[in-house]
Structures are given as C-alpha cells and as structure tokens.
PDB file of C-alpha atoms in Angstrom:
ATOM      1  CA  MET D 204      72.922  96.436  89.538  1.00 48.00           C
ATOM      2  CA  ALA D 205      75.749  98.495  91.133  1.00 59.00           C
ATOM      3  CA  GLN D 206      74.859 102.020  91.842  1.00 74.00           C
ATOM      4  CA  ARG D 207      76.523 104.455  89.310  1.00 80.00           C
ATOM      5  CA  TRP D 208      79.367 106.230  90.447  1.00 85.00           C
ATOM      6  CA  SER D 209      78.535 110.246  90.145  1.00 84.00           C
ATOM      7  CA  ILE D 210      81.436 112.291  88.600  1.00 81.00           C
ATOM      8  CA  ASN D 211      81.913 114.240  91.905  1.00 84.00           C
ATOM      9  CA  GLU D 212      82.459 110.858  93.925  1.00 88.00           C
ATOM     10  CA  ASP D 213      84.863 110.052  91.177  1.00 87.00           C
ATOM     11  CA  ILE D 214      86.662 113.450  91.697  1.00 87.00           C
ATOM     12  CA  ILE D 215      87.087 112.595  95.442  1.00 89.00           C
ATOM     13  CA  ILE D 216      88.609 109.200  94.785  1.00 91.00           C
ATOM     14  CA  CYS D 217      90.864 110.530  91.946  1.00 89.00           C
ATOM     15  CA  GLN D 218      92.223 113.508  93.967  1.00 86.00           C
ATOM     16  CA  GLU D 219      93.284 110.851  96.774  1.00 88.00           C
ATOM     17  CA  CYS D 220      94.683 108.659  93.949  1.00 86.00           C
ATOM     18  CA  ILE D 221      96.827 111.575  92.722  1.00 83.00           C
ATOM     19  CA  LYS D 222      97.815 112.644  96.239  1.00 81.00           C
ATOM     20  CA  TYR D 223      98.860 109.048  97.398  1.00 81.00           C
ATOM     21  CA  PRO D 224      99.820 107.181  94.334  1.00 79.00           C
ATOM     22  CA  GLY D 225      99.848 103.353  95.152  1.00 78.00           C
ATOM     23  CA  ALA D 226      97.820 103.839  98.307  1.00 83.00           C
ATOM     24  CA  TYR D 227      94.792 101.789  96.875  1.00 81.00           C
ATOM     25  CA  SER D 228      96.304  98.321  98.370  1.00 79.00           C
ATOM     26  CA  LYS D 229      97.104  99.863 101.694  1.00 82.00           C
ATOM     27  CA  LYS D 230      95.024  98.738 104.859  1.00 78.00           C
ATOM     28  CA  GLY D 231      92.499 101.376 105.870  1.00 88.00           C
ATOM     29  CA  TYR D 232      92.686 103.247 102.531  1.00 90.00           C
ATOM     30  CA  ALA D 233      89.369 102.155 101.497  1.00 91.00           C
ATOM     31  CA  GLU D 234      87.965 103.228 104.949  1.00 93.00           C
ATOM     32  CA  HIS D 235      89.530 106.541 104.431  1.00 92.00           C
ATOM     33  CA  LEU D 236      87.865 107.147 101.316  1.00 94.00           C
ATOM     34  CA  ALA D 237      84.403 105.937 102.552  1.00 93.00           C
ATOM     35  CA  TYR D 238      84.901 108.782 105.199  1.00 92.00           C
ATOM     36  CA  LEU D 239      85.667 111.394 102.722  1.00 91.00           C
ATOM     37  CA  LEU D 240      82.702 110.255 100.709  1.00 92.00           C
ATOM     38  CA  GLN D 241      80.380 110.191 103.626  1.00 90.00           C
ATOM     39  CA  GLU D 242      81.668 113.694 104.775  1.00 87.00           C
ATOM     40  CA  ALA D 243      80.966 115.118 101.111  1.00 86.00           C
ATOM     41  CA  GLY D 244      77.322 113.824 101.795  1.00 87.00           C
ATOM     42  CA  TYR D 245      77.093 110.805  99.422  1.00 86.00           C
ATOM     43  CA  GLU D 246      75.230 107.566 100.386  1.00 86.00           C
ATOM     44  CA  PRO D 247      77.355 104.766 101.807  1.00 89.00           C
ATOM     45  CA  ARG D 248      79.155 102.358  99.425  1.00 91.00           C
ATOM     46  CA  SER D 249      80.718  98.937 100.276  1.00 91.00           C
ATOM     47  CA  ILE D 250      84.201  98.903 101.185  1.00 92.00           C
ATOM     48  CA  ARG D 251      84.794  96.658  98.413  1.00 90.00           C
ATOM     49  CA  SER D 252      83.155  98.894  95.881  1.00 90.00           C
ATOM     50  CA  ILE D 253      85.307 101.528  96.992  1.00 92.00           C
ATOM     51  CA  GLN D 254      88.251  99.357  96.687  1.00 90.00           C
ATOM     52  CA  HIS D 255      87.463  98.649  93.089  1.00 88.00           C
ATOM     53  CA  ARG D 256      86.961 102.312  92.396  1.00 89.00           C
ATOM     54  CA  ALA D 257      90.260 103.123  93.701  1.00 90.00           C
ATOM     55  CA  TYR D 258      92.171 100.195  91.765  1.00 87.00           C
ATOM     56  CA  ALA D 259      90.511 101.622  88.508  1.00 87.00           C
ATOM     57  CA  PHE D 260      92.060 105.037  89.059  1.00 88.00           C
ATOM     58  CA  GLU D 261      95.488 103.337  90.022  1.00 83.00           C
ATOM     59  CA  ILE D 262      95.315 101.295  86.696  1.00 81.00           C
ATOM     60  CA  VAL D 263      94.708 104.725  84.706  1.00 82.00           C
ATOM     61  CA  ARG D 264      97.293 106.670  86.622  1.00 78.00           C
ATOM     62  CA  SER D 265      99.778 103.966  86.050  1.00 72.00           C
ATOM     63  CA  GLY D 266      99.002 103.714  82.247  1.00 68.00           C
ATOM     64  CA  ARG D 267      98.090  99.974  82.560  1.00 62.00           C
ATOM     65  CA  HIS D 268      94.441 100.667  81.037  1.00 55.00           C
ATOM     66  CA  GLN D 269      96.613 101.419  77.775  1.00 52.00           C
ATOM     67  CA  GLU D 270      98.057  98.096  77.884  1.00 51.00           C
ATOM     68  CA  GLY D 271      94.592  96.429  77.790  1.00 51.00           C
ATOM     69  CA  ARG D 272      93.918  96.294  81.398  1.00 53.00           C
ATOM     70  CA  GLN D 273      90.425  96.156  81.900  1.00 57.00           C
ATOM     71  CA  LEU D 274      89.072  98.769  84.255  1.00 56.00           C
ATOM     72  CA  PRO D 275      86.648  97.590  87.227  1.00 55.00           C
ATOM     73  CA  TYR D 276      82.942  98.312  86.099  1.00 49.00           C
ATOM     74  CA  ALA D 277      84.492  99.046  82.531  1.00 46.00           C
ATOM     75  CA  SER D 278      84.165 102.956  83.130  1.00 70.00           C
ATOM     76  CA  GLU D 279      85.306 105.438  80.702  1.00 77.00           C
ATOM     77  CA  GLN D 280      84.534 108.015  83.364  1.00 82.00           C
ATOM     78  CA  VAL D 281      87.364 106.950  85.410  1.00 86.00           C
ATOM     79  CA  ALA D 282      89.568 107.753  82.537  1.00 83.00           C
ATOM     80  CA  GLU D 283      87.934 111.023  81.816  1.00 80.00           C
ATOM     81  CA  VAL D 284      88.126 112.267  85.396  1.00 84.00           C
ATOM     82  CA  TYR D 285      91.644 111.411  85.986  1.00 84.00           C
ATOM     83  CA  LYS D 286      92.693 113.083  82.452  1.00 77.00           C
ATOM     84  CA  VAL D 287      91.055 116.219  83.479  1.00 72.00           C
ATOM     85  CA  LEU D 288      92.224 116.450  87.007  1.00 76.00           C
ATOM     86  CA  SER D 289      95.783 115.492  85.886  1.00 73.00           C
ATOM     87  CA  ASP D 290      95.717 117.929  82.928  1.00 58.00           C
ATOM     88  CA  GLU D 291      95.270 120.742  85.626  1.00 54.00           C
ATOM     89  CA  ARG D 292      98.825 119.926  86.809  1.00 57.00           C
ATOM     90  CA  VAL D 293     100.372 121.088  83.615  1.00 62.00           C
ATOM     91  CA  SER D 294     100.255 124.613  84.503  1.00 69.00           C
ATOM     92  CA  LYS D 295     101.633 123.656  87.642  1.00 77.00           C
ATOM     93  CA  HIS D 296     104.676 122.054  85.939  1.00 81.00           C
ATOM     94  CA  GLN D 297     105.110 125.201  84.147  1.00 84.00           C
ATOM     95  CA  GLU D 298     105.177 127.085  87.350  1.00 87.00           C
ATOM     96  CA  ILE D 299     107.694 125.072  88.879  1.00 90.00           C
ATOM     97  CA  SER D 300     109.979 124.989  86.079  1.00 90.00           C
ATOM     98  CA  ALA D 301     109.963 128.853  85.921  1.00 91.00           C
ATOM     99  CA  CYS D 302     110.390 128.816  89.713  1.00 92.00           C
ATOM    100  CA  ILE D 303     113.530 126.629  89.364  1.00 93.00           C
ATOM    101  CA  GLU D 304     114.984 128.785  86.606  1.00 92.00           C
ATOM    102  CA  GLU D 305     114.814 131.567  88.811  1.00 92.00           C
ATOM    103  CA  LEU D 306     116.161 129.776  92.019  1.00 92.00           C
ATOM    104  CA  TYR D 307     118.982 127.631  90.528  1.00 92.00           C
ATOM    105  CA  ASN D 308     122.438 129.201  91.182  1.00 90.00           C
ATOM    106  CA  PRO D 309     125.201 126.907  90.381  1.00 84.00           C
ATOM    107  CA  ASP D 310     127.816 129.396  91.797  1.00 81.00           C
ATOM    108  CA  GLU D 311     126.176 129.028  94.995  1.00 71.00           C
ATOM    109  CA  GLU D 312     126.840 126.111  97.058  1.00 58.00           C
ATOM    110  CA  THR D 313     124.705 126.762 100.174  1.00 46.00           C
ATOM    111  CA  LYS D 314     122.302 129.308 100.881  1.00 42.00           C
ATOM    112  CA  VAL D 315     119.559 128.671 103.582  1.00 41.00           C
ATOM    113  CA  GLU D 316     116.198 131.003 103.178  1.00 39.00           C
ATOM    114  CA  LEU D 317     113.396 130.904 105.932  1.00 35.00           C
ATOM    115  CA  THR D 318     110.839 132.983 104.115  1.00 38.00           C
ATOM    116  CA  ASN D 319     107.341 134.517 105.384  1.00 35.00           C
ATOM    117  CA  LEU D 320     108.614 133.930 109.094  1.00 33.00           C
ATOM    118  CA  ASN D 321     104.993 134.128 110.660  1.00 34.00           C
ATOM    119  CA  PRO D 322     104.363 132.783 114.043  1.00 34.00           C
ATOM    120  CA  ASN D 323     100.772 132.007 112.821  1.00 34.00           C
ATOM    121  CA  ASN D 324     101.604 129.658 110.058  1.00 34.00           C
ATOM    122  CA  THR D 325     104.520 127.693 111.191  1.00 36.00           C
ATOM    123  CA  ILE D 326     104.954 124.855 113.533  1.00 36.00           C
ATOM    124  CA  GLY D 327     106.795 126.975 115.971  1.00 35.00           C
ATOM    125  CA  TYR D 328     108.180 130.572 115.624  1.00 32.00           C
ATOM    126  CA  GLN D 329     110.855 129.885 118.137  1.00 35.00           C
ATOM    127  CA  CYS D 330     112.493 126.953 115.958  1.00 38.00           C
ATOM    128  CA  ALA D 331     113.964 129.347 113.322  1.00 38.00           C
ATOM    129  CA  VAL D 332     116.093 130.619 116.147  1.00 36.00           C
ATOM    130  CA  ASP D 333     116.485 127.742 118.856  1.00 45.00           C
ATOM    131  CA  GLN D 334     118.935 125.525 117.572  1.00 47.00           C
ATOM    132  CA  LYS D 335     118.262 123.034 120.459  1.00 59.00           C
ATOM    133  CA  LYS D 336     115.391 121.519 118.550  1.00 80.00           C
ATOM    134  CA  THR D 337     116.105 118.168 117.516  1.00 88.00           C
ATOM    135  CA  LEU D 338     114.605 115.685 114.752  1.00 89.00           C
ATOM    136  CA  PRO D 339     112.464 113.890 117.270  1.00 90.00           C
ATOM    137  CA  MET D 340     111.187 116.917 118.789  1.00 91.00           C
ATOM    138  CA  MET D 341     110.238 118.612 115.397  1.00 91.00           C
ATOM    139  CA  LEU D 342     108.695 115.356 113.891  1.00 90.00           C
ATOM    140  CA  GLN D 343     106.512 114.792 117.032  1.00 90.00           C
ATOM    141  CA  ARG D 344     105.232 118.510 116.988  1.00 90.00           C
ATOM    142  CA  LEU D 345     104.416 117.978 113.263  1.00 88.00           C
ATOM    143  CA  LEU D 346     102.631 114.703 114.207  1.00 88.00           C
ATOM    144  CA  ASP D 347     100.532 116.644 116.787  1.00 88.00           C
ATOM    145  CA  LEU D 348      99.932 119.456 114.408  1.00 85.00           C
ATOM    146  CA  ARG D 349      98.669 117.128 111.706  1.00 80.00           C
ATOM    147  CA  GLY D 350      96.771 114.920 114.290  1.00 82.00           C
ATOM    148  CA  ILE D 351      98.509 111.908 113.344  1.00 82.00           C
ATOM    149  CA  LYS D 352      98.311 109.261 116.174  1.00 82.00           C
ATOM    150  CA  ARG D 353      99.402 106.018 114.442  1.00 83.00           C
ATOM    151  CA  HIS D 354     102.942 106.165 112.997  1.00 87.00           C
ATOM    152  CA  GLN D 355     101.814 103.349 110.432  1.00 84.00           C
ATOM    153  CA  ASP D 356      99.372 105.813 108.832  1.00 78.00           C
ATOM    154  CA  LEU D 357     102.127 108.327 107.998  1.00 81.00           C
ATOM    155  CA  CYS D 358     104.482 105.681 106.704  1.00 85.00           C
ATOM    156  CA  ASP D 359     101.971 104.409 104.472  1.00 79.00           C
ATOM    157  CA  ILE D 360     101.859 107.914 102.965  1.00 78.00           C
ATOM    158  CA  LEU D 361     105.705 108.222 103.032  1.00 84.00           C
ATOM    159  CA  GLY D 362     106.396 104.724 101.497  1.00 82.00           C
ATOM    160  CA  MET D 363     108.793 104.361 104.493  1.00 87.00           C
ATOM    161  CA  SER D 364     109.273 101.351 106.740  1.00 88.00           C
ATOM    162  CA  ILE D 365     107.771 101.712 110.092  1.00 90.00           C
ATOM    163  CA  ASN D 366     111.187 100.548 111.828  1.00 90.00           C
ATOM    164  CA  THR D 367     112.772 103.502 110.022  1.00 88.00           C
ATOM    165  CA  PHE D 368     110.442 106.050 111.125  1.00 89.00           C
ATOM    166  CA  ASN D 369     110.214 104.872 114.698  1.00 89.00           C
ATOM    167  CA  ALA D 370     114.025 105.103 114.710  1.00 88.00           C
ATOM    168  CA  LEU D 371     114.074 108.461 113.480  1.00 88.00           C
ATOM    169  CA  ILE D 372     111.441 109.716 115.958  1.00 88.00           C
ATOM    170  CA  ARG D 373     113.012 108.245 118.893  1.00 87.00           C
ATOM    171  CA  GLY D 374     116.486 109.487 117.968  1.00 85.00           C
ATOM    172  CA  LYS D 375     117.826 105.996 117.595  1.00 81.00           C
ATOM    173  CA  TYR D 376     118.937 106.490 113.987  1.00 75.00           C
ATOM    174  CA  THR D 377     122.595 107.035 114.031  1.00 74.00           C
ATOM    175  CA  ASN D 378     122.728 107.991 110.197  1.00 82.00           C
ATOM    176  CA  VAL D 379     119.870 110.108 109.046  1.00 87.00           C
ATOM    177  CA  LYS D 380     119.737 110.718 105.361  1.00 90.00           C
ATOM    178  CA  LYS D 381     118.670 113.666 103.894  1.00 93.00           C
ATOM    179  CA  ASP D 382     116.163 112.208 101.428  1.00 94.00           C
ATOM    180  CA  SER D 383     114.454 110.455 104.222  1.00 92.00           C
ATOM    181  CA  VAL D 384     113.899 113.816 105.868  1.00 94.00           C
ATOM    182  CA  LEU D 385     112.771 115.330 102.483  1.00 95.00           C
ATOM    183  CA  GLN D 386     110.276 112.602 102.079  1.00 93.00           C
ATOM    184  CA  ILE D 387     108.803 113.318 105.573  1.00 93.00           C
ATOM    185  CA  CYS D 388     108.392 117.131 104.283  1.00 93.00           C
ATOM    186  CA  ILE D 389     106.601 115.989 101.156  1.00 91.00           C
ATOM    187  CA  GLY D 390     104.437 113.353 102.908  1.00 87.00           C
ATOM    188  CA  LEU D 391     103.433 115.978 105.637  1.00 88.00           C
ATOM    189  CA  GLU D 392     102.882 118.592 102.989  1.00 85.00           C
ATOM    190  CA  LEU D 393     105.097 121.133 104.699  1.00 89.00           C
ATOM    191  CA  CYS D 394     105.172 124.699 103.600  1.00 89.00           C
ATOM    192  CA  THR D 395     108.936 125.932 102.725  1.00 90.00           C
ATOM    193  CA  MET D 396     109.520 127.505 106.185  1.00 91.00           C
ATOM    194  CA  GLN D 397     108.514 124.192 108.011  1.00 91.00           C
ATOM    195  CA  ALA D 398     110.631 122.079 105.805  1.00 93.00           C
ATOM    196  CA  GLU D 399     113.580 124.203 106.300  1.00 93.00           C
ATOM    197  CA  GLU D 400     113.161 123.581 110.117  1.00 92.00           C
ATOM    198  CA  LEU D 401     112.814 120.149 109.781  1.00 93.00           C
ATOM    199  CA  LEU D 402     115.808 119.771 107.707  1.00 93.00           C
ATOM    200  CA  ASP D 403     117.964 122.127 109.944  1.00 92.00           C
ATOM    201  CA  SER D 404     116.712 119.928 112.982  1.00 90.00           C
ATOM    202  CA  ALA D 405     118.733 117.054 111.345  1.00 90.00           C
ATOM    203  CA  GLY D 406     121.716 119.029 110.166  1.00 89.00           C
ATOM    204  CA  PHE D 407     120.488 119.640 106.634  1.00 92.00           C
ATOM    205  CA  SER D 408     119.801 122.558 104.249  1.00 91.00           C
ATOM    206  CA  LEU D 409     118.361 123.059 100.731  1.00 92.00           C
ATOM    207  CA  SER D 410     121.257 124.481  98.386  1.00 91.00           C
ATOM    208  CA  TYR D 411     120.592 126.955  95.593  1.00 92.00           C
ATOM    209  CA  GLY D 412     123.598 125.321  93.813  1.00 91.00           C
ATOM    210  CA  LYS D 413     122.366 121.927  93.583  1.00 93.00           C
ATOM    211  CA  MET D 414     119.642 121.071  91.103  1.00 95.00           C
ATOM    212  CA  LYS D 415     117.997 118.277  93.207  1.00 96.00           C
ATOM    213  CA  ASP D 416     117.568 120.595  96.136  1.00 95.00           C
ATOM    214  CA  VAL D 417     116.160 123.569  93.905  1.00 96.00           C
ATOM    215  CA  VAL D 418     113.655 121.313  92.279  1.00 96.00           C
ATOM    216  CA  ILE D 419     112.295 120.018  95.654  1.00 96.00           C
ATOM    217  CA  ARG D 420     112.075 123.351  96.943  1.00 95.00           C
ATOM    218  CA  ALA D 421     110.226 124.701  93.945  1.00 95.00           C
ATOM    219  CA  CYS D 422     107.831 121.520  94.371  1.00 93.00           C
ATOM    220  CA  ILE D 423     107.109 122.451  98.006  1.00 93.00           C
ATOM    221  CA  GLN D 424     106.802 126.229  97.505  1.00 91.00           C
ATOM    222  CA  HIS D 425     104.039 125.227  94.516  1.00 88.00           C
ATOM    223  CA  ARG D 426     102.507 122.441  96.773  1.00 85.00           C
ATOM    224  CA  GLN D 427     103.528 119.654  94.363  1.00 85.00           C
ATOM    225  CA  TYR D 428     103.654 116.897  96.931  1.00 84.00           C
ATOM    226  CA  ASN D 429     102.834 113.981  94.450  1.00 79.00           C
ATOM    227  CA  PRO D 430     106.114 111.549  94.670  1.00 84.00           C
ATOM    228  CA  ILE D 431     105.639 110.718  91.025  1.00 79.00           C
ATOM    229  CA  ALA D 432     105.383 114.043  89.886  1.00 83.00           C
ATOM    230  CA  ILE D 433     108.475 115.161  91.965  1.00 91.00           C
ATOM    231  CA  ASN D 434     110.474 112.278  90.402  1.00 91.00           C
ATOM    232  CA  ARG D 435     109.399 113.520  86.880  1.00 88.00           C
ATOM    233  CA  GLU D 436     110.328 117.194  87.679  1.00 92.00           C
ATOM    234  CA  LEU D 437     113.714 115.848  88.970  1.00 95.00           C
ATOM    235  CA  ARG D 438     114.358 114.047  85.688  1.00 93.00           C
ATOM    236  CA  ASP D 439     113.242 116.437  83.523  1.00 91.00           C
ATOM    237  CA  HIS D 440     115.940 118.906  85.217  1.00 93.00           C
ATOM    238  CA  GLY D 441     118.689 116.412  84.555  1.00 94.00           C
ATOM    239  CA  VAL D 442     118.742 114.581  88.035  1.00 95.00           C
ATOM    240  CA  LYS D 443     120.094 111.047  87.646  1.00 95.00           C
ATOM    241  CA  GLU D 444     117.809 107.923  88.285  1.00 94.00           C
ATOM    242  CA  GLU D 445     120.143 106.981  91.436  1.00 94.00           C
ATOM    243  CA  ASP D 446     119.675 110.361  93.214  1.00 95.00           C
ATOM    244  CA  LEU D 447     115.758 110.669  92.613  1.00 95.00           C
ATOM    245  CA  LEU D 448     114.088 111.423  95.870  1.00 95.00           C
ATOM    246  CA  TYR D 449     111.915 108.248  95.286  1.00 92.00           C
ATOM    247  CA  PRO D 450     114.719 106.007  93.744  1.00 92.00           C
ATOM    248  CA  LYS D 451     114.386 102.588  92.200  1.00 90.00           C
ATOM    249  CA  GLY D 452     113.182 100.209  94.906  1.00 88.00           C
ATOM    250  CA  HIS D 453     111.231 102.634  96.476  1.00 87.00           C
ATOM    251  CA  PRO D 454     107.250 101.994  96.520  1.00 80.00           C
ATOM    252  CA  PHE D 455     106.578 105.164  94.923  1.00 80.00           C
ATOM    253  CA  TYR D 456     109.365 104.802  92.053  1.00 83.00           C
ATOM    254  CA  ARG D 457     108.023 104.635  88.674  1.00 76.00           C
ATOM    255  CA  PRO D 458     110.456 104.139  85.566  1.00 76.00           C
TER     256      PRO D 458
END
C-alpha cells in the first residue's frame, strides 16, 4: 500500500506546480521535487510516485479534474491543497490591480524608473550607470548569481528553446525581442531594478503609457512570476491575445 502523502508534502509539490506550470513532464523535475522533500526532512519517495503526485497537481491546476479526469491516487487532498494555495493569490491580484491603476499613465509614452538603487540587493550597482553592459554580460551575471550552470534548466523554466537562449547569451541573436527579455526577467524572478537593468542592456524599457508594460511591472513589483497568472492579468486589463507575454503557441499559454 502506498504511503499516504502528508499535507505539508503536498504543499511543497503544489507550490512548485504553481511556480512552474507544466513542468511536471520535464526531465529532472521529479528529482528536483525529491530534493525539496528530502531537504524538508521527509522520508524518500520513489521518483515515479513523485511524478504521479506532480501530475495530479497539474490536472487540478489546468482544471481537467473537473472534466472527469481521474487524479492519481484519487486524492481529494490534492484539490483541497491547490484550492487553498491558489486562493491566497486573490489578494495578490487585488494588489496588482491597484498598482496598475496607480502606475498607468496613457499620456506618458516612456518613463524609466530605477527604484531602490541599493548595491546590496542588485546584480551590480554599476549596471545602472555603466551603459557598456551588454545583454550577454548581464545574463551571465544573473546566471552566476542564481547558481544556474545548465542553460537547459533555465530554458525549462522559461519555456524557451535552448537554441534561442544560447544565441542570446552568446550575442548571436540579431533581432532580440522585448518579450524574450521579459520572459527571462520573470523566469529568473528578478526585482524591478534588476529587470530594468536587463531590459536596458538590450535597448528596452518599461513604459508607463503601455498597459502591457505596466501590468508586467506591477507583477514584478508584487513578485507574481507565474506565467499563467501574468497572462490572466494582461487579459483582465485589455491586452489582446496576440500581445500576451506568453501568446498562443508558447508552452505556458492557456486559453
């Protein structure tokens, strides 16, 4: 008989599901969850068992359990844990909406704001004033800061092809897209200042006169890094489907 999953174990799995939607099928994801569980002091579980549990949360997250899809281990606890954790995001949605209302200024086309300039909590104090910082340099500093050694690990989080990312970090990408840089900002969970620095290194900035930019800025300020939640915020504020940060065809897109 399978060992019953505790609520606290499910909370750990659920938090990762919310943070990295769709990652349950990625290579190495179950090992990552196994490490988190072990680090939290729980008895080891088989990789297959962890994969099934992660898949159960993915079914609930996508709403497929409401379509009659059976949950692995037929656990109502999975649905209940997800409901509680996702409900906590309601207040965050309200905070983000209030922030958007405060920041949005349709009469102001562009305005760059580097807030809380503090050499102790940024990837590099000099970045704000050194215009010679390039996108590849900034990306590498961020990877070093996060301790990311394998580009594929980050690409799994970003939902970006390894070829695209390698071209960006090697400076071989001749037509860098702003959305690609923003997706990296979200995937690396950057603060507002770090995001501004990375965007600036690629020749972009966040406008206060464009709703899409304001929504993404508000999400970053309130540490909302879930791609599906960000798309939902964009939709709620009138951004068209084709202009979403994760548009149709992207792995994190959900209609």
